[in-house]
Coordinates of C-alpha atoms in Angstrom, one line a residue:
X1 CA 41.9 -84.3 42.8
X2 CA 45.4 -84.3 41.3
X3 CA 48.4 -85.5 43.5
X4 CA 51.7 -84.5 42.2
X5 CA 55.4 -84.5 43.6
X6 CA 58.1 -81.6 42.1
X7 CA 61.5 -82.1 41.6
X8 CA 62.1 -79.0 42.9
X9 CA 60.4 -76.9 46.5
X10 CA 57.1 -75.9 46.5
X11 CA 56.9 -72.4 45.6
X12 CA 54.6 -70.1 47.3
X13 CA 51.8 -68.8 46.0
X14 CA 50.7 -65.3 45.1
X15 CA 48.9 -63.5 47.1
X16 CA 46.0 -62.6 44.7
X17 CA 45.0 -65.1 42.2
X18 CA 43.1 -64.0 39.1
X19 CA 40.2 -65.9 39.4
X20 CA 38.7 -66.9 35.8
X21 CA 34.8 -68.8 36.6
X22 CA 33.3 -67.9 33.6
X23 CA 31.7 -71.3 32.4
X24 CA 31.0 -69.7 29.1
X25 CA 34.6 -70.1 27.9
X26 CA 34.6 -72.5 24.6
X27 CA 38.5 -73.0 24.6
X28 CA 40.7 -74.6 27.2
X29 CA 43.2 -72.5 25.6
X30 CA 42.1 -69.2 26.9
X31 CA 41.4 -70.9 30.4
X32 CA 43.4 -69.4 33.5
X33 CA 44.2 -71.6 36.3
X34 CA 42.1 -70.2 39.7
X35 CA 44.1 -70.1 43.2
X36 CA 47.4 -71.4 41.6
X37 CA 50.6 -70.4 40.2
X38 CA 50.4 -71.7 36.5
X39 CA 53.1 -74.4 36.1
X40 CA 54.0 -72.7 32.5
X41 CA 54.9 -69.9 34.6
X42 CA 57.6 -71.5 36.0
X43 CA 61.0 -71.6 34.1
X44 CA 62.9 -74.8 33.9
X45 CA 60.2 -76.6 36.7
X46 CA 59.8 -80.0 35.4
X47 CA 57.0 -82.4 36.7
X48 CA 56.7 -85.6 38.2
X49 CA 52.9 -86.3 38.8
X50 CA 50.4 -89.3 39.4
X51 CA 47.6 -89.0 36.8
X52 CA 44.3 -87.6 38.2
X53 CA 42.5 -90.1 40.8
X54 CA 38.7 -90.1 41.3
X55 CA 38.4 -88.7 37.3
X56 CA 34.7 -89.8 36.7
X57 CA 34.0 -88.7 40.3
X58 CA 34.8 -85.6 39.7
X59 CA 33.5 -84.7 36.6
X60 CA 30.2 -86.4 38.2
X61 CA 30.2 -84.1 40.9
X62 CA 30.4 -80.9 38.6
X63 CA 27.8 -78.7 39.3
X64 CA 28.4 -75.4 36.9
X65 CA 26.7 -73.3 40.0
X66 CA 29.0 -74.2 42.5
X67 CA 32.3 -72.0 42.5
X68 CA 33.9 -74.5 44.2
X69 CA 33.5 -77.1 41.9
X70 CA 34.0 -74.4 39.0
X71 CA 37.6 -74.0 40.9
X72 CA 38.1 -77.4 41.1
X73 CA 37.0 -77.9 37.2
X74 CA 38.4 -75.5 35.6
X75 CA 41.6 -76.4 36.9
X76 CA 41.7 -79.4 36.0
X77 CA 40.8 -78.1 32.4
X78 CA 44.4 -76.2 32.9
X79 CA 46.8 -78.8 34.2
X80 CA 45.7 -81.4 31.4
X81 CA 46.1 -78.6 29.2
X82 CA 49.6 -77.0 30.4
X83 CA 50.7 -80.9 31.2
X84 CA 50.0 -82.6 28.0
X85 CA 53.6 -82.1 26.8
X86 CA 55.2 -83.7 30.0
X87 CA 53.2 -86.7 29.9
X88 CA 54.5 -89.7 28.9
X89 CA 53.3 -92.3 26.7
X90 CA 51.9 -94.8 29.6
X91 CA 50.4 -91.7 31.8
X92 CA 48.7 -90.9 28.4
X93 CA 47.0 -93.8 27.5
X94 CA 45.9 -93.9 31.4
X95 CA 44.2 -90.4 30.8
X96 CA 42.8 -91.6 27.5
X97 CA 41.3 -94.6 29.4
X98 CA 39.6 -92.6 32.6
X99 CA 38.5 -90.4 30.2
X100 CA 36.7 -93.0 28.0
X101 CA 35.1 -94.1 30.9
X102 CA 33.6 -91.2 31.4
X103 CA 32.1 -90.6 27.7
X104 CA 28.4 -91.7 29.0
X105 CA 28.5 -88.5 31.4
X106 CA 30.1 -85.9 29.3
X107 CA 27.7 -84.0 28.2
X108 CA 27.2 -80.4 27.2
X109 CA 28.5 -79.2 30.4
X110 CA 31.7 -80.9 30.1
X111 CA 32.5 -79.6 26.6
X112 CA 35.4 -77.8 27.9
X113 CA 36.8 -81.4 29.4
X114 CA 35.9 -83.1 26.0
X115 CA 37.6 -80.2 23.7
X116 CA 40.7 -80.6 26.3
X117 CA 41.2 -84.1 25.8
X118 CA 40.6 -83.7 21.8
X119 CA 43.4 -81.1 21.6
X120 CA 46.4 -83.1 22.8
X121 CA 49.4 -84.4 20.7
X122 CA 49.1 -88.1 19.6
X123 CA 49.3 -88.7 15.7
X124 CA 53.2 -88.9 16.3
X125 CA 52.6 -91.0 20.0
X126 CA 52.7 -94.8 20.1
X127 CA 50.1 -97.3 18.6
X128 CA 48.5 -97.5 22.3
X129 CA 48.3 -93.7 22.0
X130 CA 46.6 -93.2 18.9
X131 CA 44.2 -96.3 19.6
X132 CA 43.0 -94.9 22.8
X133 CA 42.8 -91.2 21.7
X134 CA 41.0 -92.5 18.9
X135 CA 38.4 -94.6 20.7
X136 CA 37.9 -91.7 22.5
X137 CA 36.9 -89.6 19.7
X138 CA 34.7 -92.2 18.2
X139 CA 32.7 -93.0 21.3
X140 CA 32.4 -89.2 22.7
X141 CA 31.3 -88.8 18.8
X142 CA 28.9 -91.4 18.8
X143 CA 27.3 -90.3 22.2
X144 CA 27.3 -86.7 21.6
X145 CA 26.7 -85.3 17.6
X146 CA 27.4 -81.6 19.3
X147 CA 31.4 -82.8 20.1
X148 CA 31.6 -83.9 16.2
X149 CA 32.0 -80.8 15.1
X150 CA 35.5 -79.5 17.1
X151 CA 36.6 -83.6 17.0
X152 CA 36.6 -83.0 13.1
X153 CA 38.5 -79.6 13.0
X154 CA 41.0 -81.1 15.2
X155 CA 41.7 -84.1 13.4
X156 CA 41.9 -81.6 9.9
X157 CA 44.1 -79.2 11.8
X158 CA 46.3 -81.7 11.9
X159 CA 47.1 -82.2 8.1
X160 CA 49.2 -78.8 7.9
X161 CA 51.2 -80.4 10.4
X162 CA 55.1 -79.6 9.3
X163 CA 58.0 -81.0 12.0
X164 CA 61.0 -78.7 11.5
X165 CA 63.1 -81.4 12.5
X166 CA 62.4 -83.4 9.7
X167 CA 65.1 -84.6 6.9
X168 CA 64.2 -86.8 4.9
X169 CA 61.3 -85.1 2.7
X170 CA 61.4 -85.6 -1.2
X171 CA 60.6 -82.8 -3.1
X172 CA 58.7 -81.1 0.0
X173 CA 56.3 -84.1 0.6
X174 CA 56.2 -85.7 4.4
X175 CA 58.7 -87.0 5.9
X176 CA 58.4 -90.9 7.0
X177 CA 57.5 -89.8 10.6
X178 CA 54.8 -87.1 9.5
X179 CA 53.5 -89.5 6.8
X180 CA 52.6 -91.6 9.5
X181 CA 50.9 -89.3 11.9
X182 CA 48.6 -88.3 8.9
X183 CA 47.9 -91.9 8.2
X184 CA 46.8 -92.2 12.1
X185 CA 44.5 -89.2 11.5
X186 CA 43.2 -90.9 8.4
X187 CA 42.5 -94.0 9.7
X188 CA 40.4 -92.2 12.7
X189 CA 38.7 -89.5 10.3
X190 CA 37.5 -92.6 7.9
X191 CA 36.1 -94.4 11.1
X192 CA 34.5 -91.1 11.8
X193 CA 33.0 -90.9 8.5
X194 CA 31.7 -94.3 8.8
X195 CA 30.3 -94.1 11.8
X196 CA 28.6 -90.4 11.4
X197 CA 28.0 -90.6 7.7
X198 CA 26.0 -86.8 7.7
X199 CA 29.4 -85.6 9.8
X200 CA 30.4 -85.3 5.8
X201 CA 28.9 -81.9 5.7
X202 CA 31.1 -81.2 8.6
X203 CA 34.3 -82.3 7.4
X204 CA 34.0 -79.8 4.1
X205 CA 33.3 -77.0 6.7
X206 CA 36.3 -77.3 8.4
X207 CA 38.5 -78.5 5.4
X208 CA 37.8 -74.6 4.0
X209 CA 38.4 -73.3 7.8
X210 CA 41.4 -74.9 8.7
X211 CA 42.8 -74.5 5.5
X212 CA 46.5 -72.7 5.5
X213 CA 46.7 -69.2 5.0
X214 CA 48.5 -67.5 1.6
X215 CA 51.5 -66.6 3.3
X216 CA 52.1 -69.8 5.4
X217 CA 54.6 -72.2 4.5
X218 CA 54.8 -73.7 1.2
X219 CA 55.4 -77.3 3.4
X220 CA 51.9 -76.2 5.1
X221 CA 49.7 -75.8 2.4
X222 CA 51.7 -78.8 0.4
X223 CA 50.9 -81.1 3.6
X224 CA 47.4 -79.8 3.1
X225 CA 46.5 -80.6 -0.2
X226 CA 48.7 -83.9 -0.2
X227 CA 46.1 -84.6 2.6
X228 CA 42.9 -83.7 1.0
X229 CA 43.9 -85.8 -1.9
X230 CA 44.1 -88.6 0.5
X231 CA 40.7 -87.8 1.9
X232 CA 39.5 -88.9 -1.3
X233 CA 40.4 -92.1 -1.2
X234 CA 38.0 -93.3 0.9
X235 CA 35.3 -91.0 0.6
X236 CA 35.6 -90.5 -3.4
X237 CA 31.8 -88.6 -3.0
X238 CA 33.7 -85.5 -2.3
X239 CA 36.4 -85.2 -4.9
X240 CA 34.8 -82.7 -6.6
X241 CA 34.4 -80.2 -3.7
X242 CA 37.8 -81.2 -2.4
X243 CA 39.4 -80.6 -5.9
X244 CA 37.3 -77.0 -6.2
X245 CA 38.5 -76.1 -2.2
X246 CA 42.0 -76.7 -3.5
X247 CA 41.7 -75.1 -6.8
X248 CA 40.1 -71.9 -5.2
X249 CA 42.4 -71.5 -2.6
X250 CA 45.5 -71.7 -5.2
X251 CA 43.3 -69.4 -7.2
X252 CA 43.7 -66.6 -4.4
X253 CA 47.8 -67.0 -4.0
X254 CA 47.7 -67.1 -7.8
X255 CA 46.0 -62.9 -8.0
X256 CA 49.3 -61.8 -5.7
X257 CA 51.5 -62.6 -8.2
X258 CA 51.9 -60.2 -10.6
X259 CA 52.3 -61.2 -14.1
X260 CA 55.7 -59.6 -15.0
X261 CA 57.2 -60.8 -11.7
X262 CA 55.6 -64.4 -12.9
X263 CA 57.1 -64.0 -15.9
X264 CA 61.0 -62.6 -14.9
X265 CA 60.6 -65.7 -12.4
X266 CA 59.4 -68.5 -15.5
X267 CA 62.7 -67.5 -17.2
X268 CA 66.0 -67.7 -16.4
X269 CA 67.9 -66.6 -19.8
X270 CA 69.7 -63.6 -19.1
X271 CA 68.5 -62.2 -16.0
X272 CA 70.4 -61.3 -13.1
X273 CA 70.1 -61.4 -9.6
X274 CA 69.4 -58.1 -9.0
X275 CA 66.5 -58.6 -11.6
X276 CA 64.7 -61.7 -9.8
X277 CA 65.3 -59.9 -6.3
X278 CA 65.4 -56.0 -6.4
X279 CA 67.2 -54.6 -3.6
X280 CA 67.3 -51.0 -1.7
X281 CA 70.1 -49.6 0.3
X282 CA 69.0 -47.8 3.1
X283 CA 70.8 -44.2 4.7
X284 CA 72.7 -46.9 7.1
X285 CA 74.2 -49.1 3.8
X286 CA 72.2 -52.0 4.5
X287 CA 70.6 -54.4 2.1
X288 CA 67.2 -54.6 2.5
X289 CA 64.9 -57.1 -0.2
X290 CA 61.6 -55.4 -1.7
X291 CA 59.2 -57.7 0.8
X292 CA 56.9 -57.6 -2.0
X293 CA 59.3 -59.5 -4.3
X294 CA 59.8 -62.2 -1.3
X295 CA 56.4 -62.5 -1.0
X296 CA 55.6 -63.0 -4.8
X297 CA 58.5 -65.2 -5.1
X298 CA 57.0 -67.3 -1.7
X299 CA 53.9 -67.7 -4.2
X300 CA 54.9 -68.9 -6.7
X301 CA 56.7 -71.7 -4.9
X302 CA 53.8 -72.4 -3.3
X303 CA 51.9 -73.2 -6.6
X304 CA 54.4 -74.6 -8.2
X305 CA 54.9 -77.5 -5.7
X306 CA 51.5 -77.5 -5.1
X307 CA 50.4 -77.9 -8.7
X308 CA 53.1 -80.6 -9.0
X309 CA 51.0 -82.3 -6.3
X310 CA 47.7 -82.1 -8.2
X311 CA 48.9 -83.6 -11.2
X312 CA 50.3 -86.4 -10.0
X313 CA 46.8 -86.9 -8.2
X314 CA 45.8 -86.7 -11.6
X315 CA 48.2 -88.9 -13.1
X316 CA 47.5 -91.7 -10.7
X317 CA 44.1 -92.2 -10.5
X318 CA 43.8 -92.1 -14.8
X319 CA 46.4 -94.4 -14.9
X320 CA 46.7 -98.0 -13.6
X321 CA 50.2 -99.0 -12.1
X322 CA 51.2 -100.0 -15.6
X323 CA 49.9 -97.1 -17.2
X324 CA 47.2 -98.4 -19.2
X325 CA 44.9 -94.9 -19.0
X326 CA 41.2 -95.8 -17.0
X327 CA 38.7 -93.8 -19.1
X328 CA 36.0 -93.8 -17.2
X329 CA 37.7 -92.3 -14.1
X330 CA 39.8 -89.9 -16.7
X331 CA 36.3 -88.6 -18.3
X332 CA 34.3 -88.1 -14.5
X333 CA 37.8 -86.1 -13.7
X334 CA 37.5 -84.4 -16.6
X335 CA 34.0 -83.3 -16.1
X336 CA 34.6 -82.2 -12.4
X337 CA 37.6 -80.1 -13.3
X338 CA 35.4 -78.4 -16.4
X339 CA 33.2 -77.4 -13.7
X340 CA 35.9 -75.8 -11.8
X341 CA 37.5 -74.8 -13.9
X342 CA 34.1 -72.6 -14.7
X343 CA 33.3 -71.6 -11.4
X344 CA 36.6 -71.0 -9.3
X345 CA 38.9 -70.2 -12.4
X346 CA 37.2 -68.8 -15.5
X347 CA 35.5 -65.8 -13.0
X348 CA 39.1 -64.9 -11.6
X349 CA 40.6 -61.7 -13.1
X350 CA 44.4 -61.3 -13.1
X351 CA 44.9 -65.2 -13.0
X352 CA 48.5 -66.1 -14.8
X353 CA 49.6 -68.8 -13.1
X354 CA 46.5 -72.0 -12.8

């Protein structure tokens, strides 16, 4: 049962509720709270609230056939859900806790509770955070191979990560902060690794679905990649179908560039303005951009400080810190990017840019 107190008067609630007990749903996203006024419908309303008693009990006491204890549930599902940003650090780890207590009785039927708890903020929380959240994982993991797969896509979800208040990147890579919330995910994915060594397989999946799409930020897919790189690090078995994810993905932005645009774009002797970014006046006299030219010009950004990435990958792990070159690791990179180079590259028509 959850006890909370408000800041502000109760508020009545509506007269008809819309009632949401299908216990098919897969996300607690798309959940709708049952009998109660969602909190997030409430503008301004912040909450004071005890963290939920009798946890284990509950989830214990589940039964998928009983509407009241769907009610009851699927509620719950919502308020960690809508809550997770109002909790603080100490109420968090207290949730992480009850809910690792729990791991020997969350089974298939309490996906939706697992996939709740995997989903909340904490590669930016405190140490306590990020050790409880990720005991969590590994135990739940470790119990249950069928929670593996969303744990993983979480914790890779989280290497696009971009904080717009950030200011102190260098040349686009992470920030202090961010660079330390992708370490914590690090750290957790590598315990998951070794823990689950076939959740390998799984990880790749997930790398290709989470990874950013053409026309997100050049930040994103630069967060990305500087991540995958990292990945192999510590699990070095899948450089080469890390290196041909990457490759293949910068393969695609590469074709949406045109090749005179990528050319006006690789020079800058005598062209104007106007040249690099073609502009239309509309009946009303305003400037409008070609989108088109935007978008190409987005690209090639994109690639550019993507590429830059890449090669010092590349750069690094030939070299030792004195910059004596490491043959043997030069000539297995060497072979790997032949091979992509002849699968993901070579096949491409219209690609000027890789």
């Amino acid at each position: 049962m959850l006890i909370r107190s408000f800041q502000m008067s109760s508020f009545c609630h509506p007269k008809s509720a819309n009632y949401n007990l299908n216990n098919s749903i897969s996300s607690p996203s798309i959940l709708k709270k049952c009998g109660k006024q969602t909190l997030n419908n409430v503008p301004g309303r912040r909450v004071c609230f005890d963290l939920f008693n009798n946890l284990k009990l509950l989830l214990i006491n589940y039964d998928s056939n009983n509407k009241d204890d769907l009610i009851e549930y699927n509620n719950l599902i919502c308020d960690i859900r809508d809550l997770a940003t109002e909790i603080n650090d100490n109420e968090l780890i207290k949730l992480l806790k009850d809910a690792r207590n729990c791991v020997n009785i969350l089974n298939e039927n309490l996906t939706l509770f697992v996939k709740v708890i995997l989903i909340l903020k904490w590669m930016n929380r405190s140490d306590e955070v990020v050790k409880e959240y990720r005991l969590f994982l590994l135990n739940v993991c470790t119990a249950y191979s069928y929670h593996t797969q969303f744990a993983i896509e979480q914790l890779v979800a989280c290497f696009s990560h971009v904080d717009s208040a950030a200011c102190d990147r260098v040349n686009g890579m992470p920030s202090q902060e961010e660079e330390r919330g992708f370490l914590n995910v690090h750290v957790t994915l590598e315990a998951l690794l070794k823990a689950i060594p076939l959740a390998k397989d799984l990880l790749i999946s997930a790398l290709k679905k989470k990874f950013p799409y053409k026309t997100n930020s050049t930040y994103s897919h630069l967060h990305y990649i500087h991540n995958l790189l990292c990945i192999v690090e510590y699990e070095p078995s899948l450089r080469k179908n890390i290196l041909s994810l990457i490759i293949n993905k910068l393969v695609e932005i590469d074709v949406h560039i045109s090749k005179d645009e990528l050319d006006r774009l690789e020079s800058n002797i005598n062209i104007d303005v106007e040249d690099i970014f073609p502009m239309d006046v509309d009946d009303g006299a305003c400037i409008k951009v070609g989108p088109e030219k935007v978008e190409e010009e987005h690209f090639s950004d994109t690639l550019d400080i993507c590429l830059k990435r890449i090669f010092n990958y590349m750069k690094t792990i030939c070299h030792t810190p004195n910059g004596s070159l490491l043959w043997d690791t030069t000539k297995s990179l060497y072979h790997d990017l032949l091979s992509i180079f002849e699968n993901e590259i070579l096949p491409t028509y219209n690609s000027s840019h890789i």
